[in-house]
Amino acid sequence: MEGELLLLSSMIFLLQGACGCPEKCLCHPSSNSVDCSHQGLDEVPPDLPPDTLTLLLQDNQISQLPALAFRTVPQLKILNLSNNSLSTLAPEAFHGLWDLEVLNLTQNSLLSLESRIFQFLPQLRELDLSSNNISHLPKSLGKLWENLTVFAVQHNQLQHLSRELLESMPGVRLLLLHSNLWKCNCHLLGLKLWLEKFIYEGGITDGVVCGSPDTWKGKNLLKIPHELYQPCPPPLPPHLELASSQAQHHSSEHGELHKSPEDHSLGPHDLSECGVKPKPKPVNLRHAVATVVITGVVCGIVCLMMLAAAIYGCTYAAITAQYHGRPSPPTTESGKTGGKELFESLPA
Ligand SMILES: *[C@@H]1O[C@H](CO)[C@@H](O)[C@H](O)[C@H]1NC(C)=O
Ligand SMILES: *[C@@H]1O[C@H](CO)[C@@H](O)[C@H](O)[C@H]1NC(C)=O
Ligand SMILES: *[C@@H]1O[C@H](CO)[C@@H](O)[C@H](O)[C@H]1NC(C)=O
Ligand SMILES: *[C@@H]1O[C@H](CO)[C@@H](O)[C@H](O)[C@H]1NC(C)=O
Ligand SMILES: *[C@@H]1O[C@H](CO)[C@@H](O)[C@H](O)[C@H]1NC(C)=O
């Protein structure tokens, strides 16, 4: 009797667990989807059915996600968090969602993302980060995303997107990038090259319009000719930078180092302006070029003098031979005239 009662009560408990629907949500058991959209929620409801596959949380006021925010719904495949107030995501917020395929975070207030925030979402197919305030994306947002086909970051404040990040999503087919603050300097060349290959291989993108510098503002990154991009200068080690400044400003008073624009453009802190116009060659390079030229000229003169000496020797030998009345081979004859000409044309 007691056992039966226990069984009954545990069955009721299980039924409640499976069928219970959070107060402000609509549950559709047939499709395992839960719709909690537009309910003024400020957090993820704690009592979600554990077998939920689709969770709609859009149009609420959720402002942050703690670690393991979705641990009660580990089978989730589609998660819509669009139009909330998310500004911070705990680095482990989405951990445990091994099956998540679609994550929609559009229309929030995200400013940046942790580099490993999406690390444990191996099945992700679509990631929508559009219409946030993201100004920087790390070089990696997770492991290799084999299955990611849609990556959307349009309407943010991005100036740059690293090639490494794009290469971590080899299967991406749709890439939305427009309405950002793209800074079309040498650092964006990697993106340009990557996009050209992407489009050639059938990928779809919506265009990258430059926000700066002024020369390219409003221009499409893909339409700026390659020739106008200089490769980014490698950052100089500090002691070399100092040495070249000292060399150039040797005569400047008080030993205070006023940096000329030329030096400045080489400094690691100013790579941002590593721009699109050719720069004057650095001092060290000019020295090196001059040294090579001078060495070449000196070597050339020495070689010519040695050649002349050899020809003179041969000619002398031939004349001596003729003087002694011996028949001379024809090669010596031609060598003689050619040698004489060369010898005479040389300044003393
Ligand atoms: C975003 O959600 C709010 C309610 O939180 C709603 O009033 C507004 O219409 C939604 N905006 C869009 C574009 O759906
Ligand atoms: C919620 O997000 C999903 C997946 O991104 C999307 O298919 C769906 O249209 C969104 N729902 C609404 C009501 O916007
Ligand atoms: C994300 O949701 C918005 C509106 O809720 C929708 O317009 C958009 O298509 C969704 N993104 C994806 C990738 O499904
Ligand atoms: C990509 O999707 C396929 C088919 O849905 C799946 O078998 C595979 O495990 C997924 N890749 C990864 C890395 O999970
Ligand atoms: C986000 O950007 C929008 C428009 O670009 C701006 O109105 C809003 O103040 C920004 N929010 C934050 C938190 O920076």
Short mmCIF file of C-alpha atoms and ligand atoms in Angstrom, two decimals:
data_model
loop_
_atom_site.label_atom_id
_atom_site.label_comp_id
_atom_site.label_asym_id
_atom_site.label_seq_id
_atom_site.Cartn_x
_atom_site.Cartn_y
_atom_site.Cartn_z
CA MET A 1 0.00 0.00 0.00
CA GLU A 2 2.72 2.41 1.00
CA GLY A 3 4.76 1.43 -2.06
CA GLU A 4 1.81 2.07 -4.36
CA LEU A 5 1.29 5.48 -2.79
CA LEU A 6 4.94 6.34 -3.28
CA LEU A 7 4.77 5.21 -6.92
CA LEU A 8 1.64 7.26 -7.48
CA SER A 9 3.08 10.40 -5.96
CA SER A 10 6.33 10.08 -7.86
CA MET A 11 4.35 9.57 -11.10
CA ILE A 12 2.37 12.73 -10.38
CA PHE A 13 5.61 14.55 -9.70
CA LEU A 14 7.10 13.31 -13.00
CA LEU A 15 3.95 14.26 -14.91
CA GLN A 16 4.08 17.71 -13.44
CA GLY A 17 7.71 18.01 -14.43
CA ALA A 18 7.02 16.99 -18.00
CA CYS A 19 3.81 18.89 -18.55
CA GLY A 20 4.32 21.91 -16.34
CA CYS A 21 4.49 25.13 -18.26
CA PRO A 22 5.92 28.34 -16.80
CA GLU A 23 3.27 30.82 -15.81
CA LYS A 24 3.80 33.41 -18.54
CA CYS A 25 4.59 30.98 -21.36
CA LEU A 26 2.61 29.03 -23.90
CA CYS A 27 3.75 25.44 -24.27
CA HIS A 28 3.18 23.35 -27.37
CA PRO A 29 3.88 19.76 -26.33
CA SER A 30 3.50 18.40 -29.86
CA SER A 31 6.50 20.39 -31.10
CA ASN A 32 8.27 20.72 -27.75
CA SER A 33 8.30 24.46 -28.15
CA VAL A 34 7.78 27.05 -25.46
CA ASP A 35 6.76 30.58 -26.31
CA CYS A 36 7.52 33.12 -23.60
CA SER A 37 7.82 36.08 -25.92
CA HIS A 38 6.56 39.56 -25.12
CA GLN A 39 5.87 38.90 -21.45
CA GLY A 40 8.01 41.54 -19.77
CA LEU A 41 10.33 38.83 -18.39
CA ASP A 42 13.62 39.96 -16.88
CA GLU A 43 15.10 36.50 -16.53
CA VAL A 44 14.89 33.07 -18.08
CA PRO A 45 11.92 31.22 -16.45
CA PRO A 46 13.35 28.60 -14.09
CA ASP A 47 10.67 25.95 -14.57
CA LEU A 48 10.88 25.16 -18.27
CA PRO A 49 9.89 21.67 -19.48
CA PRO A 50 13.16 19.72 -19.69
CA ASP A 51 12.42 18.33 -23.16
CA THR A 52 12.04 21.79 -24.75
CA LEU A 53 13.51 22.00 -28.25
CA THR A 54 12.45 25.53 -29.18
CA LEU A 55 12.46 28.39 -26.71
CA LEU A 56 11.11 31.78 -27.74
CA LEU A 57 12.14 34.54 -25.38
CA GLN A 58 12.12 37.48 -27.79
CA ASP A 59 10.60 40.88 -26.92
CA ASN A 60 11.32 40.74 -23.20
CA GLN A 61 13.60 42.71 -20.88
CA ILE A 62 16.19 40.10 -20.00
CA SER A 63 19.36 42.08 -19.30
CA GLN A 64 21.84 39.39 -18.35
CA LEU A 65 22.43 35.69 -18.57
CA PRO A 66 24.16 33.89 -15.70
CA ALA A 67 26.42 30.89 -16.19
CA LEU A 68 24.52 27.77 -17.28
CA ALA A 69 21.37 29.82 -17.86
CA PHE A 70 19.77 27.00 -19.84
CA ARG A 71 20.85 23.98 -17.83
CA THR A 72 17.21 22.92 -17.34
CA VAL A 73 16.66 22.55 -21.11
CA PRO A 74 19.72 20.64 -22.35
CA GLN A 75 18.10 19.46 -25.59
CA LEU A 76 17.40 22.96 -26.90
CA LYS A 77 17.83 23.38 -30.66
CA ILE A 78 16.39 26.86 -31.28
CA LEU A 79 16.77 29.79 -28.91
CA ASN A 80 15.38 33.21 -29.73
CA LEU A 81 16.55 36.00 -27.43
CA SER A 82 16.02 38.83 -29.88
CA ASN A 83 14.83 42.25 -28.72
CA ASN A 84 15.87 41.94 -25.09
CA SER A 85 18.22 44.15 -23.06
CA LEU A 86 21.20 41.84 -22.91
CA SER A 87 24.42 43.72 -22.29
CA THR A 88 26.46 41.06 -20.54
CA LEU A 89 26.63 37.35 -21.04
CA ALA A 90 28.45 35.18 -18.53
CA PRO A 91 31.24 33.32 -20.35
CA GLU A 92 29.51 30.03 -19.57
CA ALA A 93 25.96 31.26 -20.29
CA PHE A 94 25.34 28.80 -23.12
CA HIS A 95 27.35 25.92 -21.78
CA GLY A 96 25.62 22.58 -21.90
CA LEU A 97 23.64 23.31 -25.07
CA TRP A 98 25.34 20.61 -27.11
CA ASP A 99 22.43 20.39 -29.57
CA LEU A 100 21.77 24.09 -30.11
CA GLU A 101 21.44 24.85 -33.81
CA VAL A 102 20.00 28.37 -33.97
CA LEU A 103 20.86 31.21 -31.61
CA ASN A 104 19.23 34.58 -32.19
CA LEU A 105 20.63 37.51 -30.20
CA THR A 106 19.61 40.33 -32.52
CA GLN A 107 18.41 43.67 -31.09
CA ASN A 108 20.17 43.60 -27.77
CA SER A 109 22.84 45.86 -26.25
CA LEU A 110 25.89 43.64 -26.43
CA LEU A 111 29.15 45.60 -26.55
CA SER A 112 31.63 42.77 -26.88
CA LEU A 113 31.84 39.02 -26.55
CA GLU A 114 34.05 36.72 -24.53
CA SER A 115 36.35 34.72 -26.73
CA ARG A 116 34.99 31.37 -25.56
CA ILE A 117 31.35 32.26 -25.15
CA PHE A 118 30.11 29.89 -27.87
CA GLN A 119 32.77 27.27 -27.36
CA PHE A 120 30.48 24.38 -26.51
CA LEU A 121 27.92 24.82 -29.26
CA PRO A 122 29.27 22.33 -31.79
CA GLN A 123 26.01 21.96 -33.73
CA LEU A 124 25.41 25.69 -34.26
CA ARG A 125 24.05 26.41 -37.75
CA GLU A 126 22.85 30.02 -37.43
CA LEU A 127 24.20 32.76 -35.21
CA ASP A 128 22.50 36.14 -35.37
CA LEU A 129 24.32 38.93 -33.51
CA SER A 130 22.95 41.76 -35.61
CA SER A 131 21.69 45.10 -34.23
CA ASN A 132 23.80 45.19 -31.11
CA ASN A 133 26.60 47.58 -30.17
CA ILE A 134 29.46 45.17 -30.70
CA SER A 135 32.66 47.05 -31.47
CA HIS A 136 35.08 44.17 -31.29
CA LEU A 137 34.95 40.44 -31.95
CA PRO A 138 37.75 38.17 -30.75
CA LYS A 139 39.81 36.07 -33.15
CA SER A 140 37.98 33.01 -31.98
CA LEU A 141 34.49 32.53 -30.60
CA GLY A 142 34.77 28.82 -30.14
CA LYS A 143 36.24 25.81 -31.78
CA LEU A 144 35.91 25.09 -35.46
CA TRP A 145 32.25 25.52 -36.37
CA GLU A 146 31.85 22.96 -39.09
CA ASN A 147 28.10 23.36 -39.31
CA LEU A 148 27.75 27.13 -39.06
CA THR A 149 26.14 28.37 -42.27
CA VAL A 150 24.72 31.75 -41.21
CA PHE A 151 26.74 34.40 -39.38
CA ALA A 152 25.09 37.81 -39.01
CA VAL A 153 26.74 40.86 -37.44
CA GLN A 154 25.14 43.66 -39.43
CA HIS A 155 24.16 46.88 -37.60
CA ASN A 156 26.94 46.91 -35.04
CA GLN A 157 30.00 49.10 -34.43
CA LEU A 158 32.63 46.79 -35.87
CA GLN A 159 35.74 48.36 -37.42
CA HIS A 160 37.59 45.15 -38.08
CA LEU A 161 36.95 41.43 -38.41
CA SER A 162 39.81 39.01 -38.14
CA ARG A 163 40.48 36.46 -40.80
CA GLU A 164 41.05 33.79 -38.14
CA LEU A 165 37.46 34.14 -36.97
CA LEU A 166 36.11 33.70 -40.49
CA GLU A 167 38.36 30.73 -41.06
CA SER A 168 36.91 29.04 -37.98
CA MET A 169 33.59 28.72 -39.86
CA PRO A 170 34.50 26.89 -43.06
CA GLY A 171 30.91 26.04 -43.94
CA VAL A 172 29.46 29.56 -43.74
CA ARG A 173 27.25 30.41 -46.73
CA LEU A 174 25.54 33.61 -45.63
CA LEU A 175 27.57 36.39 -44.03
CA LEU A 176 25.83 39.64 -43.12
CA LEU A 177 28.18 42.54 -42.43
CA HIS A 178 26.59 45.78 -43.55
CA SER A 179 26.05 48.90 -41.40
CA ASN A 180 29.17 48.75 -39.29
CA LEU A 181 32.06 51.20 -38.93
CA TRP A 182 34.51 49.29 -41.12
CA LYS A 183 37.94 50.91 -41.09
CA CYS A 184 39.30 50.28 -44.57
CA ASN A 185 43.04 50.35 -43.88
CA CYS A 186 45.66 47.68 -44.35
CA HIS A 187 44.20 45.63 -41.49
CA LEU A 188 41.04 45.03 -43.47
CA LEU A 189 42.93 43.62 -46.44
CA GLY A 190 42.64 40.13 -44.94
CA LEU A 191 38.86 40.46 -44.83
CA LYS A 192 38.80 41.75 -48.42
CA LEU A 193 40.84 38.82 -49.70
CA TRP A 194 38.77 36.34 -47.70
CA LEU A 195 35.51 37.82 -49.03
CA GLU A 196 36.71 37.66 -52.63
CA LYS A 197 37.36 33.94 -52.27
CA PHE A 198 34.09 33.48 -50.38
CA ILE A 199 32.03 35.11 -53.15
CA TYR A 200 33.94 33.25 -55.83
CA GLU A 201 32.98 30.00 -54.10
CA GLY A 202 29.31 30.92 -54.08
CA GLY A 203 28.98 32.53 -50.65
CA ILE A 204 26.48 35.32 -50.13
CA THR A 205 27.28 38.57 -48.38
CA ASP A 206 25.65 41.96 -48.21
CA GLY A 207 28.65 44.19 -48.73
CA VAL A 208 31.13 46.00 -46.53
CA VAL A 209 30.84 49.77 -46.74
CA CYS A 210 33.79 51.66 -45.28
CA GLY A 211 33.17 54.06 -42.40
CA SER A 212 36.73 55.40 -42.36
CA PRO A 213 39.26 56.71 -43.33
CA ASP A 214 37.77 59.72 -45.11
CA THR A 215 39.28 58.67 -48.45
CA TRP A 216 37.14 55.54 -48.53
CA LYS A 217 34.14 56.56 -46.49
CA GLY A 218 30.98 55.24 -48.14
CA LYS A 219 32.94 53.07 -50.58
CA ASN A 220 32.48 49.34 -50.90
CA LEU A 221 35.52 47.49 -49.56
CA LEU A 222 35.38 45.02 -52.44
CA LYS A 223 35.62 47.81 -55.02
CA ILE A 224 38.80 49.39 -53.65
CA PRO A 225 41.71 48.25 -55.85
CA HIS A 226 44.34 46.00 -54.28
CA GLU A 227 47.21 48.27 -55.36
CA LEU A 228 46.04 50.89 -52.90
CA TYR A 229 46.66 48.58 -49.97
CA GLN A 230 50.13 48.42 -48.55
CA PRO A 231 50.81 45.38 -46.41
CA CYS A 232 50.78 46.36 -42.76
CA PRO A 233 54.29 47.26 -41.58
CA PRO A 234 55.60 44.85 -38.97
CA PRO A 235 55.84 46.52 -35.57
CA LEU A 236 59.39 47.69 -34.89
CA PRO A 237 61.02 46.54 -31.66
CA PRO A 238 61.24 49.56 -29.30
CA HIS A 239 65.06 49.85 -29.31
CA LEU A 240 65.18 50.00 -33.12
CA GLU A 241 62.47 52.60 -33.18
CA LEU A 242 64.41 54.70 -30.68
CA ALA A 243 67.64 54.27 -32.64
CA SER A 244 66.09 55.46 -35.87
CA SER A 245 64.54 58.46 -34.13
CA GLN A 246 67.91 59.33 -32.64
CA ALA A 247 69.62 58.99 -35.98
CA GLN A 248 67.19 61.35 -37.60
CA HIS A 249 67.05 63.91 -34.81
CA HIS A 250 70.69 63.86 -33.88
CA SER A 251 70.91 67.60 -33.96
CA SER A 252 67.65 68.31 -32.16
CA GLU A 253 68.11 70.23 -28.93
CA HIS A 254 68.05 68.72 -25.38
CA GLY A 255 68.05 65.17 -26.70
CA GLU A 256 64.26 65.34 -26.62
CA LEU A 257 62.90 63.05 -29.27
CA HIS A 258 60.41 64.81 -31.48
CA LYS A 259 58.96 62.21 -33.69
CA SER A 260 58.58 63.10 -37.33
CA PRO A 261 55.48 61.84 -39.11
CA GLU A 262 57.71 59.39 -40.92
CA ASP A 263 58.93 57.70 -37.75
CA HIS A 264 55.52 57.92 -36.29
CA SER A 265 53.94 55.91 -39.07
CA LEU A 266 56.27 53.06 -38.20
CA GLY A 267 55.46 52.95 -34.51
CA PRO A 268 53.41 49.95 -33.39
CA HIS A 269 50.89 52.27 -31.74
CA ASP A 270 50.07 53.91 -35.01
CA LEU A 271 49.49 50.89 -37.19
CA SER A 272 45.91 52.05 -37.46
CA GLU A 273 47.01 54.73 -39.89
CA CYS A 274 49.10 52.35 -41.90
CA GLY A 275 46.96 53.57 -44.65
CA VAL A 276 46.49 53.29 -48.30
CA LYS A 277 49.16 55.58 -49.71
CA PRO A 278 52.78 54.69 -50.30
CA LYS A 279 55.07 55.78 -47.49
CA PRO A 280 58.61 57.15 -47.81
CA LYS A 281 61.20 54.47 -47.21
CA PRO A 282 62.56 54.37 -43.66
CA VAL A 283 66.03 55.75 -42.97
CA ASN A 284 67.60 52.36 -42.33
CA LEU A 285 66.36 51.03 -45.64
CA ARG A 286 67.76 54.03 -47.53
CA HIS A 287 71.15 53.43 -45.90
CA ALA A 288 71.04 49.79 -46.86
CA VAL A 289 70.15 50.59 -50.48
CA ALA A 290 72.98 53.14 -50.74
CA THR A 291 75.48 50.62 -49.32
CA VAL A 292 74.44 47.97 -51.84
CA VAL A 293 74.73 50.41 -54.76
CA ILE A 294 78.19 51.64 -53.74
CA THR A 295 79.44 48.10 -53.16
CA GLY A 296 78.14 47.11 -56.59
CA VAL A 297 79.88 50.00 -58.36
CA VAL A 298 83.21 49.37 -56.59
CA CYS A 299 83.06 45.65 -57.39
CA GLY A 300 82.25 46.43 -61.02
CA ILE A 301 85.28 48.75 -61.35
CA VAL A 302 87.61 46.22 -59.72
CA CYS A 303 86.33 43.48 -62.04
CA LEU A 304 86.84 45.65 -65.13
CA MET A 305 90.38 46.48 -64.02
CA MET A 306 91.16 42.78 -63.48
CA LEU A 307 89.74 41.99 -66.92
CA ALA A 308 91.84 44.75 -68.47
CA ALA A 309 94.96 43.45 -66.72
CA ALA A 310 94.30 39.93 -68.00
CA ILE A 311 93.76 41.17 -71.56
CA TYR A 312 96.88 43.29 -71.35
CA GLY A 313 98.83 40.24 -70.18
CA CYS A 314 97.53 38.13 -73.07
CA THR A 315 98.18 40.85 -75.63
CA TYR A 316 101.70 41.35 -74.32
CA ALA A 317 102.34 37.62 -74.54
CA ALA A 318 101.01 37.51 -78.11
CA ILE A 319 103.13 40.45 -79.23
CA THR A 320 106.17 38.88 -77.66
CA ALA A 321 105.39 35.61 -79.46
CA GLN A 322 105.02 37.45 -82.80
CA TYR A 323 108.27 39.26 -82.17
CA HIS A 324 109.97 35.91 -81.80
CA GLY A 325 108.52 34.88 -85.23
CA ARG A 326 106.33 32.03 -84.01
CA PRO A 327 102.92 31.40 -85.63
CA SER A 328 100.16 32.65 -83.38
CA PRO A 329 96.73 30.97 -83.07
CA PRO A 330 93.76 32.98 -84.45
CA THR A 331 92.09 33.24 -81.06
CA THR A 332 95.00 35.28 -79.78
CA GLU A 333 94.64 37.62 -82.76
CA SER A 334 91.00 38.40 -82.03
CA GLY A 335 91.75 38.61 -78.32
CA LYS A 336 94.46 41.08 -79.14
CA THR A 337 92.30 43.52 -81.09
CA GLY A 338 89.31 43.20 -78.75
CA GLY A 339 91.58 43.56 -75.77
CA LYS A 340 93.27 46.60 -77.18
CA GLU A 341 89.99 48.29 -77.89
CA LEU A 342 88.78 47.58 -74.38
CA PHE A 343 92.08 48.62 -72.90
CA GLU A 344 92.11 51.87 -74.81
CA SER A 345 88.54 52.72 -73.95
CA LEU A 346 89.35 52.47 -70.24
CA PRO A 347 90.50 55.66 -68.53
CA ALA A 348 94.10 55.46 -67.33
C1 LIG B 1 10.71 44.78 -28.60
O1 LIG B 1 10.07 44.41 -27.42
C2 LIG B 1 9.24 45.38 -26.87
C3 LIG B 1 8.67 44.83 -25.57
O2 LIG B 1 9.71 44.48 -24.70
C4 LIG B 1 8.11 45.72 -27.83
O3 LIG B 1 7.28 46.73 -27.29
C5 LIG B 1 8.71 46.17 -29.14
O4 LIG B 1 7.67 46.37 -30.09
C6 LIG B 1 9.67 45.12 -29.67
N1 LIG B 1 10.33 45.63 -30.83
C7 LIG B 1 10.32 45.00 -31.99
C8 LIG B 1 11.05 45.64 -33.11
O5 LIG B 1 9.73 43.94 -32.14
C1 LIG B 2 12.99 33.76 -33.38
O1 LIG B 2 14.24 33.26 -33.85
C2 LIG B 2 14.09 32.20 -34.76
C3 LIG B 2 15.44 31.68 -35.01
O2 LIG B 2 16.32 32.71 -35.28
C4 LIG B 2 13.43 32.75 -36.00
O3 LIG B 2 13.29 31.72 -36.94
C5 LIG B 2 12.08 33.31 -35.65
O4 LIG B 2 11.55 33.96 -36.78
C6 LIG B 2 12.16 34.28 -34.52
N1 LIG B 2 10.82 34.53 -34.11
C7 LIG B 2 10.28 35.72 -34.21
C8 LIG B 2 8.86 35.82 -33.77
O5 LIG B 2 10.89 36.68 -34.60
C1 LIG B 3 16.27 36.47 -35.52
O1 LIG B 3 15.07 37.01 -35.10
C2 LIG B 3 14.66 38.12 -35.87
C3 LIG B 3 13.41 38.69 -35.26
O2 LIG B 3 13.05 38.04 -34.11
C4 LIG B 3 14.43 37.66 -37.28
O3 LIG B 3 14.05 38.74 -38.08
C5 LIG B 3 15.71 37.05 -37.83
O4 LIG B 3 15.49 36.51 -39.11
C6 LIG B 3 16.19 35.95 -36.92
N1 LIG B 3 17.49 35.51 -37.39
C7 LIG B 3 17.72 34.28 -37.80
C8 LIG B 3 19.11 33.97 -38.22
O5 LIG B 3 16.85 33.43 -37.84
C1 LIG B 4 27.28 18.79 -38.33
O1 LIG B 4 26.01 18.31 -38.71
C2 LIG B 4 25.97 16.94 -39.02
C3 LIG B 4 24.59 16.62 -39.55
O2 LIG B 4 23.62 17.30 -38.85
C4 LIG B 4 26.35 16.15 -37.77
O3 LIG B 4 26.33 14.75 -38.05
C5 LIG B 4 27.73 16.56 -37.30
O4 LIG B 4 28.04 15.93 -36.10
C6 LIG B 4 27.80 18.07 -37.11
N1 LIG B 4 29.16 18.51 -36.86
C7 LIG B 4 29.64 18.70 -35.64
C8 LIG B 4 31.03 19.20 -35.56
O5 LIG B 4 28.98 18.52 -34.67
C1 LIG B 5 23.91 51.30 -28.79
O1 LIG B 5 23.81 51.90 -30.07
C2 LIG B 5 22.63 52.68 -30.22
C3 LIG B 5 22.57 53.16 -31.64
O2 LIG B 5 23.70 52.80 -32.37
C4 LIG B 5 22.67 53.84 -29.23
O3 LIG B 5 21.51 54.58 -29.35
C5 LIG B 5 22.79 53.27 -27.84
O4 LIG B 5 22.94 54.33 -26.91
C6 LIG B 5 23.97 52.35 -27.71
N1 LIG B 5 23.96 51.73 -26.41
C7 LIG B 5 25.03 51.56 -25.67
C8 LIG B 5 24.84 50.88 -24.36
O5 LIG B 5 26.13 51.92 -26.04
#
